[in-house]
Every structure is written in C-alpha cells, then in structure tokens.
Short mmCIF file of C-alpha atoms and ligand atoms in Angstrom, two decimals:
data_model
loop_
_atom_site.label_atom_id
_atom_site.label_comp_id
_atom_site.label_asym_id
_atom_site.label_seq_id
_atom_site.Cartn_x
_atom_site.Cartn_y
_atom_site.Cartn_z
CA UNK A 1340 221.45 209.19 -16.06
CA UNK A 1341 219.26 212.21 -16.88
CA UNK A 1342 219.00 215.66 -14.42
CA UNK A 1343 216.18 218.62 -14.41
CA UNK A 1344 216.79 222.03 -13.43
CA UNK A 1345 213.48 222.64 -12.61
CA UNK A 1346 213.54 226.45 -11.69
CA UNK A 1347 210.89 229.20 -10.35
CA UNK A 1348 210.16 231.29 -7.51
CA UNK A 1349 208.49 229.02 -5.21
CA UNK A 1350 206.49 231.58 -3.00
CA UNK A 1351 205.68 229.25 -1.93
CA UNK A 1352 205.97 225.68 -3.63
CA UNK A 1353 202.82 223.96 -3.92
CA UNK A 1354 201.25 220.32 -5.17
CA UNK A 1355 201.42 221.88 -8.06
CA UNK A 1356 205.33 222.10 -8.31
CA UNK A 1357 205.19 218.46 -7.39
CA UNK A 1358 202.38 216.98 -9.58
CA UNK A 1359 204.80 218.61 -12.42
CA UNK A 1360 207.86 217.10 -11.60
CA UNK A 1361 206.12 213.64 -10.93
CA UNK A 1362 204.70 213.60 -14.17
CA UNK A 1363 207.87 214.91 -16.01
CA UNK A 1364 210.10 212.16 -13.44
CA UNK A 1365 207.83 209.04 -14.83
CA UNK A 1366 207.25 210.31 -18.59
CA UNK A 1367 211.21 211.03 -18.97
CA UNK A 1368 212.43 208.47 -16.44
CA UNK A 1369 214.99 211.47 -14.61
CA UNK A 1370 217.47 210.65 -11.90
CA UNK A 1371 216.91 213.76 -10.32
CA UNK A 1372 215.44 216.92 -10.28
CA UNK A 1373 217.08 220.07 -9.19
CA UNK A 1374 214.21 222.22 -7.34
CA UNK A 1375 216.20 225.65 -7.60
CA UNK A 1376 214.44 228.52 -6.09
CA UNK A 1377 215.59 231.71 -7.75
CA UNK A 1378 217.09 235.10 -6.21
CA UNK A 1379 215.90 237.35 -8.57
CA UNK A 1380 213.75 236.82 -11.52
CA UNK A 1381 214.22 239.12 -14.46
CA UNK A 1382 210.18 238.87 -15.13
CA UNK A 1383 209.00 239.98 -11.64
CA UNK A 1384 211.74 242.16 -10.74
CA UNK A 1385 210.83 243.40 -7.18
CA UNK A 1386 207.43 241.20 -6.66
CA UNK A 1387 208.95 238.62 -4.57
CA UNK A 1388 208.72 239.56 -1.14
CA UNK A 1389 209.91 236.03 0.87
CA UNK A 1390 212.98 236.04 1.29
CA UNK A 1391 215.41 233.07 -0.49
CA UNK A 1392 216.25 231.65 2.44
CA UNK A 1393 212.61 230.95 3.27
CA UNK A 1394 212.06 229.54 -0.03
CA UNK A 1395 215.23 227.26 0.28
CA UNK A 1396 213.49 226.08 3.18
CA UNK A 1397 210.23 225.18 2.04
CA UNK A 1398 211.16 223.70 -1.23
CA UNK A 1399 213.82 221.23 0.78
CA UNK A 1400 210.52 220.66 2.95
CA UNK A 1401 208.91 220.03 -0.04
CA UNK A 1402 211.61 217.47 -1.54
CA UNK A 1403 211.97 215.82 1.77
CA UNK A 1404 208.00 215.05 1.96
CA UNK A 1405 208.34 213.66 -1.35
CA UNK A 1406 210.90 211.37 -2.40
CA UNK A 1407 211.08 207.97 -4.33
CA UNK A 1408 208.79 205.99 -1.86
CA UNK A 1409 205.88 208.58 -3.01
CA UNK A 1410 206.51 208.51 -6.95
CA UNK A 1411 206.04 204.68 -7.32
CA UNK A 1412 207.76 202.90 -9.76
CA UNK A 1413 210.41 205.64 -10.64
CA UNK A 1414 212.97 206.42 -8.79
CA UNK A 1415 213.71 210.13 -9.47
CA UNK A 1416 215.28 211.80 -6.40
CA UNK A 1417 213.66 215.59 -5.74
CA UNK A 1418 216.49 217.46 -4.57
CA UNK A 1419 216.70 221.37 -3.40
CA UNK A 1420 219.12 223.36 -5.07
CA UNK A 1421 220.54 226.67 -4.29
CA UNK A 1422 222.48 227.05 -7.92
CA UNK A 1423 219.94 230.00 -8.56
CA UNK A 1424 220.52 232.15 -5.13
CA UNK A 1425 220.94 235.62 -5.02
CA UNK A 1426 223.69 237.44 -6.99
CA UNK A 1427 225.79 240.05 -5.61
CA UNK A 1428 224.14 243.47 -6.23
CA UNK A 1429 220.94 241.88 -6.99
CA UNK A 1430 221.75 241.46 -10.08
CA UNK A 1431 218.81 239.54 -12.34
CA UNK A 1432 219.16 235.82 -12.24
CA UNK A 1433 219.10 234.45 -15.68
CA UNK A 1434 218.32 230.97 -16.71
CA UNK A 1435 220.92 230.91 -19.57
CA UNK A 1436 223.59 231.31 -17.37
CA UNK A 1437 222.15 228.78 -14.95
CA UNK A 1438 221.83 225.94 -17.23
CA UNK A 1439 225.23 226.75 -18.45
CA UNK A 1440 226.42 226.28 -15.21
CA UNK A 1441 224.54 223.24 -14.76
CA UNK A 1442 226.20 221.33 -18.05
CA UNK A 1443 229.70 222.81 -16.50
CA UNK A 1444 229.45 220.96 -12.88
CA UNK A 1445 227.61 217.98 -14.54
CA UNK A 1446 229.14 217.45 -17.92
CA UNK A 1447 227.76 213.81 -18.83
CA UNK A 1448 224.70 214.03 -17.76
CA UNK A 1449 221.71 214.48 -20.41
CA UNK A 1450 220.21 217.96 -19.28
CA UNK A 1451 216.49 218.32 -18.93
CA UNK A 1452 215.03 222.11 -18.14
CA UNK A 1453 211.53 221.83 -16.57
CA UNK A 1454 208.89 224.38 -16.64
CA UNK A 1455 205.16 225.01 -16.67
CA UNK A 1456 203.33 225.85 -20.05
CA UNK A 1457 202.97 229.48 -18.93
CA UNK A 1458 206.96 229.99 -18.37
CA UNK A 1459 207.54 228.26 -21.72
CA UNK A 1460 205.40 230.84 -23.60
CA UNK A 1461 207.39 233.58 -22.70
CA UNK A 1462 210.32 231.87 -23.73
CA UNK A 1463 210.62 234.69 -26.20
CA UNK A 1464 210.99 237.34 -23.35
CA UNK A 1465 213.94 235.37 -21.77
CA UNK A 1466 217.36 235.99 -22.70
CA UNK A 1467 218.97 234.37 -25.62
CA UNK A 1468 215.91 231.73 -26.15
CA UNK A 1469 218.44 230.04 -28.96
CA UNK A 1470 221.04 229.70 -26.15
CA UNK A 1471 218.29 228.65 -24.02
CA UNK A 1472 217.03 225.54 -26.39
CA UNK A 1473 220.76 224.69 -27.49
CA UNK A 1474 221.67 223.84 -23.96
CA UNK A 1475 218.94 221.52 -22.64
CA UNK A 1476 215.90 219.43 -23.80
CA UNK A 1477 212.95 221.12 -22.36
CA UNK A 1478 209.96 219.45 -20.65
CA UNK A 1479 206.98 221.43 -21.14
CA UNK A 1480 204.20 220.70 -18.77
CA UNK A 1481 200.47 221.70 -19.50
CA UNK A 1482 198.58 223.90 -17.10
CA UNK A 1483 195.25 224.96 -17.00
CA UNK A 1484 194.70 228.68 -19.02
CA UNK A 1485 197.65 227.89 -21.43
CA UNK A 1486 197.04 226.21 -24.18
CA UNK A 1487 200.29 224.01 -26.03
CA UNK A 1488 198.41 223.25 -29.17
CA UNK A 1489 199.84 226.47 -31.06
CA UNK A 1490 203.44 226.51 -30.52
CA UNK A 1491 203.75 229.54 -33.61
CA UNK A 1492 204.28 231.90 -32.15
CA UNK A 1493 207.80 230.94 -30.46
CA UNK A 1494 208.65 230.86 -33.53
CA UNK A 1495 210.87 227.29 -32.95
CA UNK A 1496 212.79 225.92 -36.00
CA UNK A 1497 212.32 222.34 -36.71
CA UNK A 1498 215.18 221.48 -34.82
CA UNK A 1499 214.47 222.93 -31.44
CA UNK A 1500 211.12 221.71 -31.66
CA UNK A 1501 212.64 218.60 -31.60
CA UNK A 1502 214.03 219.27 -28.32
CA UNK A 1503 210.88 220.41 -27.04
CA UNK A 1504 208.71 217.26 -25.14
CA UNK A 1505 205.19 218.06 -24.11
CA UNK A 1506 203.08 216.74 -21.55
CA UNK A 1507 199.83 217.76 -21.78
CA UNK A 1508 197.95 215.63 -19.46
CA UNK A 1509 198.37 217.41 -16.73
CA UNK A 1510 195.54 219.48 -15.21
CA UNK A 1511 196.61 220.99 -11.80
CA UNK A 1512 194.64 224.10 -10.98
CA UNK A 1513 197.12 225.62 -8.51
CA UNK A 1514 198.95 228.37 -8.43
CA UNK A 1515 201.28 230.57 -5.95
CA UNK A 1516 199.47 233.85 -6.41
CA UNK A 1517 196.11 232.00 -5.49
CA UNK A 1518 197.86 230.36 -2.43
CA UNK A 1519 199.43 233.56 -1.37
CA UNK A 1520 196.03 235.04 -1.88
CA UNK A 1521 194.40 232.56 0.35
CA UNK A 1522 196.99 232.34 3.07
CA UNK A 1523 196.77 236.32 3.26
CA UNK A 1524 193.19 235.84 4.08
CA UNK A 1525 194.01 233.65 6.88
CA UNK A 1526 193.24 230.38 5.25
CA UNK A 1527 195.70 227.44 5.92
CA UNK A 1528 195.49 226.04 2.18
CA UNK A 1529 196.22 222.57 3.78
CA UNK A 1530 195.02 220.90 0.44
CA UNK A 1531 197.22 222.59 -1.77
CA UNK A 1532 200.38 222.60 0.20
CA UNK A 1533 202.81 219.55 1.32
CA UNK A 1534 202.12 219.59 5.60
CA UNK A 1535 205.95 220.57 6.59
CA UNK A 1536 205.57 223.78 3.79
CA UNK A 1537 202.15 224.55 5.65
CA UNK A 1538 203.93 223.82 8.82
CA UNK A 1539 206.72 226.03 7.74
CA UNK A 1540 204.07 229.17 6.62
CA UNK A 1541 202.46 228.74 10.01
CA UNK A 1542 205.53 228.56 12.58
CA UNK A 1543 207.48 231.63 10.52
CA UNK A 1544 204.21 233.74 10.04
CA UNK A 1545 204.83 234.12 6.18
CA UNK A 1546 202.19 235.56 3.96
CA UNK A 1547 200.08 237.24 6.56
CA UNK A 1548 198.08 240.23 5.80
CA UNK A 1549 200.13 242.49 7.91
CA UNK A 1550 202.87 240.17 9.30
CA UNK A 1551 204.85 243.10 10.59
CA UNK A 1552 202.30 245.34 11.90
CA UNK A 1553 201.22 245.03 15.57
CA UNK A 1554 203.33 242.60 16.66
P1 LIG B 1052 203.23 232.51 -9.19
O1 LIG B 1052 201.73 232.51 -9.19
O2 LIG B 1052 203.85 233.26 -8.03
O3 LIG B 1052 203.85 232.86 -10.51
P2 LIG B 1052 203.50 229.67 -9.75
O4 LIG B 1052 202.45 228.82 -9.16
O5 LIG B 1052 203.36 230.04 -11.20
O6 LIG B 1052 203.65 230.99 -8.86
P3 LIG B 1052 206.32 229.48 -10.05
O7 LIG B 1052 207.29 229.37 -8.93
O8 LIG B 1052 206.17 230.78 -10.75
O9 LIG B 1052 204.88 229.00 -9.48
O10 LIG B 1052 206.58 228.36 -11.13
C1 LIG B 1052 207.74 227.58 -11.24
C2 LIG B 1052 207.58 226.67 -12.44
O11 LIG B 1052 206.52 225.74 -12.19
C3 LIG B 1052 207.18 227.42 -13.73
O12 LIG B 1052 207.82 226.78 -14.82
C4 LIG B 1052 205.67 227.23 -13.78
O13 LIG B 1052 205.19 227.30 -15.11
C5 LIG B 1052 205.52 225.82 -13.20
N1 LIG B 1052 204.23 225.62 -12.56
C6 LIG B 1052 203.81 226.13 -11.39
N2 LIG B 1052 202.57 225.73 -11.09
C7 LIG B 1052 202.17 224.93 -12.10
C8 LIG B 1052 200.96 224.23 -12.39
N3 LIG B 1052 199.92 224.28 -11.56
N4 LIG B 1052 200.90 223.51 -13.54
C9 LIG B 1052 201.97 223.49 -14.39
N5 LIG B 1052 203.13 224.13 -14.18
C10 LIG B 1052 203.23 224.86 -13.06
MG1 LIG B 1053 204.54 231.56 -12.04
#
C-alpha cells in the first residue's frame, strides 16, 4: 500500500487542495493521504496568521467532507495529520525532517510527497533538495501560472527525475491568498470552499477584515 504526505499551510484548504489529491489518489492509486498542515513554514516565516489549531480543524473538515464515497472508483482515504505541528521555540518546520519521520513510523510503505507545481519549483530553496528526492517519489501536480514543461532549472539528475511523476492535467484556478482575499472582503467563497470549512470560517470569524477590532 502506498501513503502521501501531502503538506502546506492550508489558510485555509480549498477545492483546490482536494481536486489535487483526487487526481494524484486515482493517477497513483494511494491508500491514503496525509493532509498535514504545517506550524511554521521556512518560506513564509511570520505570514501565517491562523492559528494551527484552526487549520487542523478545517483540513479534518475538509477530509471528513471528502472521503472514498466522493473519489469514485479509488479508494484513497484523506486523512488529517498533525506530524507537521508547531515546534518548540517556533522553530522552522522542514519537510526533510518530516518525510524522514514519515518513512520512520511507516517503514514498508512506498512514500509519495505531494505538492503543487509552484512548491515543486522552489524545490531548490528547500533544505537538502537531494535528501528531499532520496526519501520519497514526488507527485507533481500542474497549476495554472506554472508551467512543468522546463524542469532545467532544478537542475534534477537522471535519476531523481525518475522519481519525479507529473500530472499536468490539472487546471484548478484557486488559491488561498485569493480566498483569504475574498473572505476579507466579506464574501463567503461558497464555491471554492468544502461547506463545513465555510461553515467553520463563518462560526469562528476567521479572515475578517478587522476580526478583533470592535467587537
Ligand atoms: P497560499 O496562496 O496561501 O500560498 P495555496 O493555495 O498555495 O495557499 P498552500 O497551502 O500553500 O495553498 O499549498 C499546499 C500545497 O498544495 C502546495 O504544494 C501547493 O502547490 C498545492 N496547491 C494549492 N493549491 C493548488 C492548486 N490550485 N493547484 C495545484 N496545486 C495546488
Ligand atoms: Mg501556496
């Protein structure tokens, strides 16, 4: 049986998040994927505001609305993890030593890391990128603005670009910022968000304008 890690901040997890792990769940055929919501990540040090609790929440929301009934066929179980929470000091959490952990507590399993195109283009600003491709096969979804047809510049040898799987048919025009965005303007974003997650935003006041001030 094969696991993802699929990591990210998830402020807050969209269709988006989903439509990516659906995709990678049927092209790969995974038993599960590990939604982990990260405490602090290295490449937006200080920029996420909610706290990890809150995104625990929603991305368990998230799973919950959206398990094997929902992805047809396949059978992949969307699970929320909390492998990636906060480290004492806030100290920067780093997917190396994540994944390591992951092939630690699950030692047979054939490890899958999921991201978005845009994370896997930075690869090179993550640390120890060798590490990084030694310890899982990646799953590299297309989104829109970031082009996969010029992998160059990563700079892969032939062997981890074997361990590299694309799928570029995927076209989902979401993103957090743009949600965020929306949300602060008072908009509900029901189309881009599972119902409990919107649910979730609504009944704990997240993303508001001003959410503090005034009340
Ligand atoms: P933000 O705008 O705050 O960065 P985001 O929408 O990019 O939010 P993240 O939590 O940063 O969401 O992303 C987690 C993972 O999901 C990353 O690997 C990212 O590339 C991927 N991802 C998120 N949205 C999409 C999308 N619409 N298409 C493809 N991959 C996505
Ligand atoms: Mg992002």
């Amino acid at each position: 049986m094969s696991v993802a890690f699929f990591g990210g901040t998830f402020d807050p997890p969209h269709r988006g998040h989903l439509g990516v792990a659906r995709a990678a769940a049927q092209a790969f055929d995974l038993g599960t994927i590990f939604f982990a919501p990260v405490g602090n990540q290295p490449l937006k040090p200080g920029q996420t505001t909610t706290s990890f609790e809150d995104r625990l929440a929603m991305v368990a929301l998230a799973c919950e609305e959206c398990q094997p009934e929902d992805t047809g066929k396949h059978t992949a179980r969307f699970v929320p993890s909390a492998i990636d929470a906060p480290q004492p000091g806030g100290r920067p959490n780093y997917t190396v030593d994540t994944l390591d952990r992951f092939r630690r507590e699950m030692p047979g399993e054939q490890l899958y890391c999921l991201v978005g195109a845009d994370s896997f283009l930075s690869l090179r600003q993550w640390r120890e990128p060798g590490r990084l491709l030694a310890l899982a096969e990646w799953i590299v979804v297309s989104r829109p603005g970031h082009s996969l047809s010029d992998l160059s510049p990563l700079g892969l040898t032939q062997q981890q670009r074997q361990r590299v799987h694309l799928i570029e048919t995927a076209h989902f025009d979401i993103s957090s910022t743009w949600l965020r965005e929306r949300l602060a303007a008072g908009d509900s974003a029901r189309d881009l968000l599972p119902e409990s997650v919107a649910r979730y935003i609504r009944d704990h006041g997240l993303y508001r304008m001003s959410s503090s001030a005034g009340e």
